[in-house]
């Protein structure tokens, strides 16, 4: 209360004022008011503790009494407070609104004297001069001081950098990239991200996609036998023609080596075979490196492979003879021939047709052929049974024709494949027949040739291949012939990676042919020889 | 059972860093990961199937690790990324990824199947593998292209001044959220030097990179984090 905040000075107040003040009375009244208020608060407390609802009527009545009393006291004091001044020691938020501005901003006396003395110090010597000069001089002093401060800061910053203390303010002082640099970096970043994620900018144009330089170590042996990157046929089961790429020759070379391997196997097995000569020719090419299509060696490779004796007479009559051969073979098959000669004859024919077909083609074409063979072989593969389906795509070449076709037996499951293969207009594909058929009932089918096949396909090779993969077991008689034929087929296919190694398995292979389904046609073919 | 948990997905983020700061990044990673760095030299060959091999275009990557005495091959197939509102909230990319070690005949096999070479690149750099909430691999490498087919010895960087940083962690459908969280929290430690983002989202360089690199280098690597 203001009345109570009035400080009693040490000196005595005017008597009159004192009387008017009637401090004693004020004190009494204040004390009684205080007691009343505390009583009310206690009541509230009790209510709160006992959690009863207070009687608001009573409380309001008490409050109004207290209020009135306070008002009266304050009123009385106000009347008497005219001669008194508030002399606040501290101006703070509570007081500032009440006190007038001057009073609130006036410095305390001590502060005031301090201020005055400083001002005198500053203006010493200048007090005589006009004000403008004084101002100028003061400004000059300010500038000097500002300069000194900046210098000091600079020195501090340099020292900090030198000792790598780090800046006080952090990133605000760190250099930001200017726009040009940022744009360059952004561009580089986009290049890099695109290259890594999508391969932008990394694709070589088609003409550069040849393996010209020597291959690095890790790729050296990967590529010895085969191809370059694009050379593989895009052929699907439809046996679309392979594009004629120079790299395709590599694969042919590979097949050569494979052929050679199998050829040598044949050599070993069928001593009486008139194919010896043929085999010999295979061996001639064994040493040839795997060159490109256009190299003379590669093109002659295939030319050389058919034996000269067999090649000439039969080349001209290939197609008709083929059919005859096929029929002959069929008959033989039907009889379940186990005689070597028949098989050999079949072999011979097959081989001839295969080789001649190959031989007539130019190098590149040959390669494509072989590639396609390989490709198709894998296409129809039924992985579970492990039999590989062979289909040698007809060479799409303009010469179109005498590719030896290795057909596989159409099993029930593979009719679809066969039908799919039919759709290609150019190819006279013998359908890739899954070799997974191993059940006995198929045997009769086998022997009758390819009931599922087109009649056109009565190619020597077809006969051979028909039964080739029914190794699945359970084709005892037929298997023999098949196997031999398969062998031949395989030789022309060459795309099997494991052919060479398969040859080694001949001894064991034969026995298992009829037992399990695990026989790769590769194996089976070569095993044939053993049985003979 | 944890051993048999198949991890057919991965969480991945990518970032870039200027070549001049790579050494500083290495110091930082060394401190964070606590393992030795492994040198990296990988010949990555990307194969795509032909148009008539299957209905869907598919891409397969063959990675040949040239750092070992005997080059080891890996085949990797990267599938589609997770999509949807949930995926957008995650700061890493979660995608299917299947990887397997293969023999060196893999290239030949794929060619025989009908795949064709699409592009190839050579990564040279280093990587750190460690476990921090998930099995995380950080790879810092310069991406090089070959001007002649398969000529890995004559590879030139695609962007000489910038190298690629990749942070990956295998995950499965059950735990990918935790793995993603682990990866993103690890990435925060790298914030002074680079920003990492989902592949395909560009980040730019970080303005504090130079200062951070300077401080990492000047301490002589003695700063522990």
XYZ file of C-alpha atoms in Angstrom:
757
model
C 0.000 0.000 0.000
C 1.230 3.342 -0.776
C 0.386 4.639 2.488
C 2.552 2.116 4.140
C 5.384 2.547 1.743
C 5.983 6.107 2.838
C 9.236 6.109 4.644
C 9.539 7.780 7.897
C 12.382 10.195 7.711
C 14.539 10.666 10.649
C 13.615 14.291 11.014
C 10.296 14.900 12.435
C 7.489 15.721 10.208
C 5.535 18.791 10.464
C 3.188 18.515 13.327
C 0.274 19.468 11.309
C 1.049 16.902 8.746
C 1.640 14.390 11.363
C -1.682 15.021 12.870
C -3.316 14.810 9.591
C -1.570 11.646 8.852
C -2.715 10.167 12.023
C -0.270 7.395 11.540
C -1.345 5.562 14.555
C -4.774 5.233 13.249
C -3.583 4.198 9.876
C -1.460 1.580 11.454
C -4.349 0.227 13.438
C -6.586 0.123 10.491
C -3.968 -1.559 8.364
C -3.334 -4.186 10.935
C -6.979 -4.981 11.319
C -7.303 -5.197 7.560
C -4.406 -7.506 7.433
C -5.937 -9.721 10.024
C -9.221 -9.829 8.178
C -7.533 -10.876 4.997
C -5.483 -13.543 6.654
C -8.620 -14.861 8.281
C -10.243 -15.199 4.909
C -7.231 -16.951 3.522
C -7.242 -19.369 6.393
C -10.854 -20.134 5.733
C -10.015 -20.842 2.161
C -7.269 -23.080 3.256
C -9.621 -25.006 5.503
C -12.075 -25.357 2.695
C -9.402 -26.665 0.442
C -8.159 -29.175 2.955
C -11.533 -30.513 3.891
C -12.649 -30.356 0.352
C -15.946 -28.842 1.220
C -17.680 -26.306 -0.837
C -17.232 -22.907 0.668
C -20.205 -20.739 1.237
C -19.685 -18.220 -1.422
C -22.170 -15.751 -0.038
C -20.238 -15.369 3.192
C -16.942 -15.167 1.507
C -18.101 -12.515 -0.860
C -19.462 -10.538 2.021
C -16.159 -10.739 3.843
C -14.296 -9.812 0.731
C -16.421 -6.745 0.172
C -15.798 -5.619 3.728
C -12.087 -5.982 3.310
C -12.217 -4.210 0.066
C -14.071 -1.286 1.534
C -11.700 -0.953 4.408
C -8.715 -0.923 2.119
C -10.258 1.699 0.003
C -10.896 3.896 2.962
C -7.360 3.635 4.202
C -5.900 4.414 0.875
C -8.217 7.317 0.491
C -7.186 8.805 3.769
C -3.546 8.463 2.968
C -3.979 10.003 -0.396
C -5.432 13.043 1.163
C -2.395 13.409 3.307
C 0.258 12.383 0.848
C 0.539 15.608 -1.019
C 3.613 16.855 0.759
C 5.344 13.552 0.251
C 7.379 12.358 -2.671
C 8.237 8.877 -3.734
C 11.932 8.476 -3.956
C 12.482 5.097 -5.457
C 15.791 3.446 -4.988
C 15.247 1.145 -7.774
C 13.396 1.630 -10.923
C 12.163 -1.628 -12.198
C 9.265 -2.968 -14.074
C 6.889 -2.627 -11.174
C 7.578 0.959 -10.579
C 8.336 2.334 -13.948
C 4.765 2.831 -14.979
C 3.936 4.783 -11.906
C 6.836 7.090 -11.779
C 7.182 9.956 -14.141
C 9.780 9.666 -16.835
C 12.239 12.179 -15.568
C 12.140 10.711 -12.181
C 12.653 7.249 -13.513
C 15.585 8.157 -15.747
C 17.379 10.372 -13.359
C 20.593 8.894 -12.285
C 21.281 8.284 -8.772
C 23.451 10.916 -7.280
C 26.539 8.802 -7.252
C 26.066 7.885 -10.795
C 25.383 11.419 -11.650
C 28.611 12.645 -10.262
C 30.479 9.953 -12.026
C 28.948 10.902 -15.282
C 29.784 14.508 -14.830
C 33.375 13.825 -14.078
C 33.784 11.676 -17.120
C 32.293 14.243 -19.343
C 34.661 16.815 -17.978
C 37.555 14.534 -18.682
C 36.436 14.050 -22.226
C 35.855 17.590 -23.021
C 38.893 18.832 -21.313
C 40.503 21.385 -23.401
C 37.579 21.577 -25.712
C 35.120 23.342 -23.649
C 36.227 26.639 -24.925
C 35.811 25.766 -28.523
C 32.538 25.985 -30.351
C 30.278 22.990 -30.262
C 30.828 21.986 -33.868
C 34.538 21.660 -33.289
C 33.921 19.688 -30.215
C 31.735 17.339 -32.183
C 34.338 16.919 -34.885
C 37.019 16.183 -32.427
C 34.897 13.616 -30.743
C 34.126 11.998 -34.064
C 37.779 11.800 -34.892
C 38.409 10.110 -31.627
C 35.636 7.614 -32.356
C 37.083 6.800 -35.735
C 40.474 6.167 -34.312
C 39.073 3.840 -31.782
C 37.031 1.996 -34.395
C 40.094 1.549 -36.546
C 42.048 0.195 -33.673
C 39.297 -2.313 -32.933
C 39.203 -3.585 -36.464
C 42.896 -4.022 -36.601
C 42.785 -5.979 -33.434
C 40.065 -8.266 -34.744
C 41.948 -8.902 -37.919
C 45.022 -9.897 -36.071
C 42.980 -12.202 -33.932
C 41.367 -13.872 -36.925
C 44.666 -14.392 -38.669
C 46.168 -15.902 -35.619
C 43.252 -18.186 -35.267
C 43.586 -19.472 -38.783
C 47.255 -19.926 -38.417
C 46.802 -22.052 -35.365
C 43.628 -23.649 -36.637
C 41.661 -22.757 -33.591
C 38.514 -22.560 -35.581
C 36.441 -19.536 -35.990
C 34.303 -18.292 -33.311
C 31.328 -17.952 -35.515
C 31.665 -21.123 -37.516
C 30.078 -21.657 -40.923
C 29.214 -18.092 -41.435
C 32.814 -17.408 -42.116
C 33.422 -20.548 -44.168
C 33.869 -19.879 -47.867
C 30.851 -20.598 -49.951
C 31.120 -21.856 -53.490
C 30.529 -19.335 -56.114
C 27.822 -20.066 -58.570
C 30.035 -20.985 -61.479
C 31.904 -23.526 -59.495
C 28.740 -24.928 -58.061
C 27.264 -25.322 -61.503
C 30.322 -27.135 -62.728
C 30.242 -29.469 -59.828
C 26.562 -30.102 -60.319
C 27.201 -31.036 -63.904
C 29.964 -33.399 -62.972
C 27.831 -34.919 -60.310
C 25.033 -35.627 -62.709
C 27.466 -37.262 -65.083
C 28.859 -39.440 -62.389
C 25.560 -40.501 -60.952
C 24.179 -41.298 -64.354
C 27.234 -43.321 -65.191
C 27.054 -45.387 -62.077
C 23.356 -45.975 -61.916
C 22.346 -46.176 -65.500
C 25.501 -46.476 -67.508
C 25.192 -43.217 -69.358
C 28.284 -42.267 -71.173
C 29.831 -45.655 -70.801
C 28.392 -47.384 -73.788
C 30.737 -47.860 -76.639
C 29.310 -47.413 -80.064
C 28.810 -50.569 -82.011
C 31.848 -50.269 -84.122
C 34.069 -49.960 -81.142
C 32.815 -53.044 -79.524
C 35.475 -55.292 -80.814
C 38.090 -56.828 -78.723
C 41.038 -55.246 -80.347
C 43.411 -54.766 -77.489
C 44.735 -57.618 -75.499
C 42.355 -58.648 -72.808
C 43.148 -58.139 -69.182
C 44.059 -61.137 -67.119
C 40.708 -61.833 -65.688
C 39.055 -61.883 -69.053
C 41.742 -63.598 -71.014
C 40.501 -67.080 -70.490
C 36.894 -66.149 -70.550
C 37.077 -65.088 -74.090
C 39.418 -67.589 -75.635
C 36.813 -69.808 -77.005
C 34.031 -67.525 -77.707
C 32.672 -64.391 -78.774
C 32.670 -60.837 -78.227
C 30.011 -59.013 -76.415
C 27.310 -58.741 -78.936
C 27.860 -61.641 -81.011
C 25.331 -63.894 -79.583
C 22.215 -64.427 -81.443
C 19.203 -62.711 -80.322
C 17.459 -65.825 -81.254
C 14.884 -67.018 -78.933
C 13.175 -70.241 -79.250
C 12.040 -68.820 -82.494
C 15.530 -68.995 -83.692
C 15.708 -65.619 -85.132
C 18.718 -65.224 -87.226
C 21.904 -64.127 -85.799
C 23.358 -60.908 -86.885
C 26.408 -61.256 -88.913
C 29.134 -59.917 -86.757
C 32.774 -60.450 -87.239
C 33.149 -61.678 -83.792
C 31.032 -64.589 -84.487
C 33.952 -66.275 -85.959
C 35.367 -66.765 -82.571
C 32.668 -69.026 -81.614
C 33.124 -71.064 -84.620
C 36.636 -71.537 -83.775
C 35.541 -72.710 -80.471
C 33.338 -75.188 -81.932
C 36.120 -76.317 -84.002
C 38.055 -77.201 -81.016
C 35.152 -78.965 -79.589
C 34.541 -80.703 -82.760
C 38.015 -81.725 -82.842
C 37.772 -83.202 -79.481
C 34.810 -85.208 -80.265
C 36.291 -86.116 -83.525
C 39.265 -87.522 -81.917
C 37.084 -89.467 -79.655
C 35.357 -90.945 -82.556
C 38.577 -91.788 -84.005
C 39.471 -93.696 -81.038
C 36.291 -95.556 -80.867
C 35.330 -96.540 -84.259
C 38.333 -97.942 -85.770
C 36.569 -99.321 -88.701
C 34.754 -96.239 -89.374
C 35.224 -94.711 -92.696
C 35.077 -91.551 -90.858
C 38.575 -91.864 -89.887
C 39.548 -89.639 -92.613
C 37.035 -87.195 -91.519
C 38.321 -87.261 -88.104
C 41.714 -86.720 -89.338
C 40.663 -83.614 -90.960
C 39.323 -82.484 -87.725
C 42.598 -82.899 -86.184
C 44.149 -80.735 -88.723
C 42.375 -77.844 -87.410
C 43.066 -78.577 -83.861
C 46.019 -76.365 -83.761
C 44.434 -73.428 -85.396
C 44.001 -70.453 -83.211
C 40.625 -68.944 -82.963
C 40.773 -66.147 -85.384
C 38.253 -63.768 -86.668
C 35.833 -64.526 -89.346
C 37.749 -62.964 -92.068
C 40.971 -64.636 -91.467
C 41.763 -67.216 -94.012
C 42.384 -69.860 -91.480
C 39.054 -69.791 -89.920
C 37.225 -69.987 -93.089
C 39.230 -72.857 -94.223
C 38.731 -74.625 -91.000
C 35.306 -75.577 -91.747
C 36.123 -76.216 -95.266
C 38.611 -78.698 -94.249
C 36.664 -80.583 -91.827
C 34.611 -82.699 -94.079
C 36.788 -85.328 -95.360
C 37.720 -84.843 -98.954
C 36.560 -88.255 -99.880
C 33.205 -87.799 -98.502
C 32.716 -84.296 -99.271
C 32.905 -84.061 -102.993
C 30.487 -86.626 -104.092
C 27.975 -85.790 -101.596
C 28.060 -82.125 -101.605
C 26.171 -81.862 -104.739
C 23.518 -84.172 -103.845
C 23.115 -83.138 -100.436
C 19.525 -82.539 -100.189
C 18.150 -85.496 -101.928
C 20.641 -87.790 -100.424
C 19.916 -86.478 -97.134
C 16.422 -87.520 -97.384
C 17.374 -90.886 -98.541
C 19.765 -91.194 -95.829
C 17.238 -90.216 -93.417
C 14.888 -92.823 -94.501
C 17.514 -95.372 -94.422
C 18.441 -94.353 -91.063
C 14.968 -94.489 -89.950
C 14.547 -97.926 -91.024
C 17.610 -98.856 -89.334
C 16.478 -97.264 -86.268
C 13.322 -99.084 -86.343
C 15.123 -102.272 -86.422
C 17.040 -101.283 -83.428
C 20.210 -101.846 -85.116
C 23.068 -102.407 -82.948
C 25.428 -103.076 -85.627
C 28.214 -100.815 -85.847
C 28.038 -100.329 -89.490
C 24.649 -98.965 -89.475
C 25.529 -96.632 -86.828
C 28.613 -95.721 -88.532
C 26.796 -95.127 -91.676
C 24.493 -92.945 -89.874
C 27.312 -91.207 -88.344
C 28.851 -90.739 -91.581
C 25.839 -89.381 -93.164
C 25.119 -87.158 -90.386
C 28.516 -85.928 -90.262
C 28.631 -85.342 -93.881
C 25.508 -83.453 -93.908
C 26.538 -81.483 -91.013
C 29.920 -80.780 -92.281
C 28.887 -80.124 -95.739
C 26.304 -77.867 -94.647
C 28.868 -76.096 -92.731
C 31.431 -76.339 -95.346
C 29.401 -74.671 -97.904
C 28.967 -71.681 -95.919
C 31.393 -68.962 -95.650
C 33.191 -68.514 -92.535
C 30.882 -66.111 -91.016
C 27.884 -67.959 -91.795
C 29.282 -70.972 -90.323
C 29.846 -69.287 -87.213
C 26.452 -68.101 -86.984
C 25.232 -71.485 -87.496
C 27.205 -72.847 -84.746
C 26.273 -70.079 -82.562
C 22.755 -70.656 -83.145
C 23.180 -74.199 -82.375
C 24.673 -73.402 -79.160
C 22.103 -70.911 -78.413
C 19.288 -73.093 -79.157
C 20.742 -75.802 -77.261
C 20.437 -73.844 -74.238
C 17.114 -72.554 -74.965
C 15.173 -75.627 -74.789
C 17.005 -76.959 -71.889
C 15.060 -78.619 -69.261
C 17.231 -78.049 -66.439
C 15.845 -80.558 -64.143
C 16.529 -83.444 -66.278
C 19.728 -82.139 -67.480
C 19.090 -82.947 -70.998
C 19.885 -80.375 -73.437
C 17.731 -79.628 -76.276
C 19.322 -79.129 -79.486
C 18.066 -77.204 -82.233
C 20.231 -76.011 -84.830
C 18.774 -73.068 -86.393
C 18.900 -73.043 -89.980
C 21.368 -70.660 -91.083
C 19.565 -67.624 -91.909
C 21.758 -67.147 -94.639
C 20.748 -66.629 -97.963
C 22.043 -69.956 -98.595
C 19.607 -71.032 -96.151
C 19.483 -74.711 -96.195
C 21.804 -77.245 -95.302
C 22.454 -76.710 -91.824
C 22.462 -79.950 -90.187
C 19.601 -79.998 -87.955
C 19.730 -81.675 -84.825
C 16.363 -82.271 -83.622
C 15.321 -83.529 -80.399
C 12.576 -85.674 -79.647
C 9.395 -83.993 -78.947
C 8.150 -84.950 -75.667
C 4.786 -84.029 -74.535
C 6.105 -81.104 -72.759
C 7.950 -79.801 -75.635
C 5.366 -79.642 -78.209
C 4.835 -76.126 -77.298
C 8.403 -75.410 -77.960
C 8.201 -77.135 -81.189
C 5.249 -75.106 -82.174
C 6.976 -71.985 -81.209
C 9.873 -72.907 -83.293
C 7.624 -73.402 -86.165
C 6.688 -69.847 -86.284
C 9.910 -68.617 -87.626
C 9.431 -68.243 -91.262
C 12.903 -68.774 -92.416
C 14.032 -71.548 -90.357
C 13.196 -75.003 -90.944
C 13.748 -75.760 -87.494
C 13.560 -79.000 -86.107
C 11.980 -78.400 -82.856
C 13.992 -78.534 -79.832
C 12.735 -81.370 -78.045
C 13.285 -81.739 -74.507
C 15.503 -84.521 -73.764
C 13.899 -85.085 -70.547
C 11.788 -87.729 -71.876
C 12.987 -90.842 -70.530
C 10.006 -92.930 -70.269
C 9.714 -96.039 -72.225
C 6.646 -95.181 -74.147
C 8.616 -92.738 -76.046
C 10.782 -95.302 -77.443
C 8.519 -96.339 -80.189
C 8.144 -92.752 -81.067
C 11.707 -92.419 -81.386
C 12.103 -95.150 -83.643
C 9.559 -94.019 -85.988
C 11.255 -90.905 -86.417
C 9.809 -87.773 -85.420
C 6.206 -88.076 -85.387
C 5.950 -84.634 -84.192
C 8.210 -83.235 -86.748
C 7.645 -81.856 -90.086
C 8.243 -84.251 -92.831
C 10.655 -81.911 -94.387
C 12.871 -82.412 -91.632
C 13.921 -85.766 -92.565
C 17.391 -84.881 -92.423
C 20.075 -87.212 -91.629
C 20.839 -85.336 -88.588
C 17.315 -85.419 -87.556
C 17.346 -89.068 -87.245
C 20.322 -88.912 -85.232
C 19.070 -86.391 -82.944
C 15.733 -87.843 -82.448
C 16.759 -90.313 -80.039
C 19.642 -88.573 -78.825
C 18.336 -87.329 -75.699
C 16.170 -89.976 -74.571
C 18.776 -91.016 -72.435
C 16.726 -90.611 -69.608
C 16.849 -94.196 -69.254
C 14.705 -96.887 -70.461
C 15.638 -96.834 -74.023
C 17.948 -99.638 -74.247
C 17.994 -100.528 -77.844
C 17.260 -97.297 -79.326
C 19.709 -95.659 -77.202
C 22.524 -97.171 -78.910
C 21.880 -95.673 -82.178
C 20.855 -92.538 -80.684
C 23.916 -92.210 -78.831
C 26.080 -92.577 -81.724
C 24.110 -90.155 -83.600
C 24.151 -87.906 -80.774
C 27.756 -87.997 -80.813
C 27.851 -86.803 -84.244
C 25.372 -84.235 -83.603
C 27.243 -83.003 -80.840
C 30.296 -82.667 -82.811
C 28.657 -80.263 -85.045
C 27.115 -78.382 -82.325
C 30.177 -77.658 -80.544
C 28.696 -75.101 -78.411
C 28.580 -77.184 -75.387
C 31.111 -76.031 -73.098
C 31.791 -79.297 -71.659
C 32.051 -81.297 -74.682
C 35.648 -81.910 -74.572
C 35.538 -83.034 -71.077
C 32.557 -85.126 -71.673
C 34.516 -87.213 -73.962
C 36.386 -88.470 -71.052
C 33.355 -89.846 -69.513
C 32.549 -92.210 -72.191
C 33.403 -95.342 -70.435
C 31.194 -94.761 -67.559
C 28.581 -93.061 -69.489
C 27.194 -95.822 -71.445
C 26.099 -97.781 -68.590
C 24.340 -95.036 -66.990
C 22.512 -94.000 -70.004
C 19.756 -96.243 -69.491
C 19.509 -95.789 -65.903
C 19.390 -92.295 -64.911
C 18.226 -89.092 -66.237
C 21.349 -87.355 -65.473
C 22.961 -88.038 -68.686
C 23.823 -85.124 -70.588
C 23.434 -85.675 -74.177
C 27.010 -84.753 -74.344
C 27.934 -87.620 -72.305
C 25.662 -89.954 -73.916
C 26.856 -89.280 -77.318
C 30.316 -89.955 -76.577
C 29.589 -92.891 -74.564
C 28.069 -94.410 -77.551
C 31.349 -95.110 -78.969
C 32.359 -97.144 -76.094
C 29.613 -99.517 -76.397
C 30.471 -100.151 -79.849
C 17.838 -68.524 -37.292
C 19.503 -65.214 -37.787
C 22.202 -66.821 -39.771
C 19.683 -68.085 -42.187
C 17.896 -64.844 -42.626
C 18.014 -64.190 -46.267
C 18.880 -60.693 -47.166
C 17.406 -60.146 -50.546
C 17.145 -56.388 -50.264
C 19.559 -53.638 -49.643
C 19.464 -50.110 -48.345
C 21.615 -47.813 -50.363
C 22.532 -44.171 -50.507
C 24.977 -42.388 -52.731
C 26.905 -39.217 -52.510
C 29.745 -37.432 -54.166
C 32.889 -35.927 -52.842
C 35.591 -33.924 -54.459
C 38.722 -35.893 -55.079
C 40.760 -33.485 -53.023
C 38.787 -34.379 -49.925
C 38.901 -38.119 -50.322
C 41.833 -38.494 -48.017
C 40.071 -36.601 -45.300
C 37.029 -38.785 -45.781
C 39.182 -41.812 -45.376
C 40.470 -40.529 -42.092
C 36.958 -39.852 -40.940
C 35.768 -43.274 -41.911
C 38.735 -44.895 -40.318
C 37.795 -43.290 -37.089
C 34.122 -44.044 -37.387
C 34.337 -47.602 -38.489
C 37.253 -48.867 -36.556
C 38.293 -51.322 -39.235
C 41.003 -51.283 -41.781
C 40.155 -50.090 -45.210
C 40.117 -52.539 -48.049
C 41.337 -51.613 -51.435
C 38.844 -51.810 -54.187
C 39.318 -52.482 -57.826
C 36.252 -53.859 -59.422
C 35.474 -54.344 -63.068
C 31.757 -54.075 -63.378
C 30.148 -55.446 -66.498
C 26.510 -54.725 -67.020
C 24.597 -57.132 -69.213
C 21.137 -56.697 -70.565
C 19.033 -59.350 -72.111
C 18.004 -59.199 -75.674
C 14.528 -58.160 -76.648
C 13.337 -61.617 -77.237
C 14.757 -63.325 -74.274
C 11.909 -63.213 -71.905
C 9.154 -60.722 -71.621
C 10.798 -58.368 -69.233
C 13.996 -56.531 -69.816
C 16.451 -57.666 -67.290
C 19.821 -56.458 -66.334
C 22.526 -58.251 -64.568
C 25.836 -56.980 -63.300
C 28.971 -59.010 -63.140
C 31.570 -57.783 -60.752
C 35.091 -58.981 -61.057
C 37.256 -58.226 -58.099
C 40.665 -57.521 -59.499
C 42.306 -56.778 -56.218
C 42.804 -60.360 -55.261
C 45.493 -62.455 -56.844
C 42.817 -64.668 -58.249
C 40.047 -62.567 -59.692
C 36.759 -63.477 -58.139
C 33.479 -62.955 -59.887
C 30.154 -62.013 -58.438
C 26.828 -61.712 -60.133
C 24.387 -59.186 -58.902
C 20.855 -58.444 -59.854
C 19.299 -55.223 -58.776
C 15.590 -55.083 -58.671
C 13.048 -52.388 -58.285
C 13.080 -50.019 -55.411
C 10.401 -49.888 -52.819
C 7.749 -47.404 -53.623
C 4.971 -45.739 -51.843
C 4.423 -43.279 -49.096
C 6.410 -45.312 -46.644
C 9.344 -45.485 -48.963
C 9.326 -41.766 -49.478
C 9.666 -41.161 -45.810
C 12.714 -43.288 -45.533
C 15.822 -41.377 -46.392
C 17.559 -44.349 -47.953
C 16.621 -46.327 -50.986
C 15.426 -49.837 -50.293
C 15.520 -52.184 -53.224
C 15.744 -55.857 -53.979
C 19.205 -57.065 -54.645
C 20.469 -60.551 -55.119
C 24.116 -61.374 -55.194
C 26.085 -64.517 -55.576
C 29.613 -65.639 -56.108
C 30.162 -67.272 -59.450
C 32.948 -68.833 -61.389
C 34.766 -67.106 -64.144
C 32.569 -68.746 -66.710
C 29.750 -66.496 -65.797
C 30.365 -64.078 -68.595
C 30.392 -66.776 -71.144
C 27.301 -68.273 -69.696
C 25.342 -65.106 -69.886
C 26.457 -64.488 -73.410
C 25.330 -67.917 -74.316
C 22.004 -67.238 -72.726
C 21.593 -64.269 -74.920
C 22.600 -61.401 -72.742
C 24.544 -58.647 -74.301
C 27.025 -56.207 -72.985
C 25.438 -52.922 -72.194
C 28.219 -51.055 -70.489
C 31.135 -51.613 -68.224
C 33.052 -49.578 -65.750
C 35.947 -49.883 -63.423
C 35.818 -48.761 -59.823
C 39.023 -47.969 -58.078
C 39.032 -46.929 -54.486
C 38.571 -48.340 -51.043
C 35.835 -49.610 -48.839
C 35.053 -50.110 -45.199
C 32.862 -52.849 -43.841
C 31.652 -52.736 -40.310
C 28.669 -53.334 -38.140
C 26.835 -50.440 -36.573
C 23.255 -51.388 -36.174
C 23.533 -53.201 -39.451
C 26.249 -54.582 -41.620
C 27.270 -51.437 -43.435
C 29.648 -51.112 -46.315
C 30.996 -47.741 -47.342
C 32.667 -47.545 -50.699
C 34.604 -44.573 -51.956
C 35.739 -44.983 -55.495
C 36.507 -43.213 -58.672
C 34.432 -44.473 -61.517
C 36.403 -45.126 -64.674
C 35.313 -45.891 -68.146
C 37.109 -47.870 -70.753
C 37.550 -46.420 -74.153
C 38.312 -49.751 -75.625
C 36.344 -52.786 -74.876
C 37.447 -54.453 -71.678
C 40.640 -52.464 -71.565
C 40.765 -52.101 -67.825
C 44.339 -50.972 -67.847
C 43.478 -47.972 -69.918
C 40.509 -46.776 -68.002
C 39.966 -43.079 -67.475
C 37.787 -41.480 -64.845
C 34.387 -40.384 -65.910
C 34.664 -37.331 -63.674
C 38.213 -36.708 -62.602
C 37.431 -34.253 -59.888
C 34.643 -36.135 -58.187
C 34.408 -39.538 -56.664
C 31.425 -41.590 -55.743
C 30.580 -42.608 -52.232
C 28.130 -45.393 -51.626
C 26.793 -46.681 -48.359
C 24.964 -49.963 -48.553
C 23.641 -52.479 -46.128
C 21.872 -55.753 -46.798
C 18.367 -56.004 -45.471
C 15.367 -58.197 -45.620
C 11.728 -57.478 -45.795
C 11.398 -57.800 -42.041
C 14.173 -55.564 -40.870
C 14.631 -52.993 -43.525
C 13.362 -50.172 -41.362
C 16.010 -50.774 -38.759
C 18.678 -51.124 -41.352
C 17.539 -47.936 -43.018
C 17.664 -46.135 -39.702
C 21.149 -47.433 -39.018
C 22.373 -46.318 -42.395
C 20.880 -42.878 -42.158
C 22.216 -42.306 -38.693
C 25.644 -43.300 -39.859
C 25.364 -40.901 -42.746
C 24.841 -38.070 -40.362
C 28.356 -38.532 -39.140
C 29.567 -37.830 -42.605
C 27.579 -34.619 -42.867
C 30.528 -32.267 -42.539
C 32.095 -33.731 -45.637
C 29.281 -34.869 -47.856
C 25.600 -35.364 -48.180
C 24.205 -38.726 -49.104
C 20.949 -39.293 -50.864
C 18.994 -41.891 -52.726
C 20.539 -42.856 -56.020
C 19.297 -40.526 -58.647
C 18.811 -37.593 -56.335
C 21.590 -35.108 -56.672
C 23.012 -33.389 -53.653
C 25.830 -31.119 -54.682
C 28.841 -30.651 -52.521
C 28.719 -29.511 -48.970
C 30.034 -26.015 -48.268
C 31.737 -27.104 -45.093
C 33.625 -29.825 -46.858
C 36.789 -27.841 -47.309
C 36.941 -26.705 -43.737
C 36.074 -30.115 -42.392
C 38.657 -31.737 -44.603
C 41.261 -29.242 -43.506
C 40.598 -29.906 -39.891
C 40.653 -33.649 -40.413
C 43.933 -33.485 -42.203
C 45.647 -31.030 -39.929
C 45.086 -33.023 -36.835
C 47.072 -35.749 -38.363
C 44.199 -38.050 -37.896
C 44.476 -37.942 -34.200
C 41.038 -36.589 -33.574
C 38.771 -39.140 -32.103
C 35.143 -38.757 -32.856
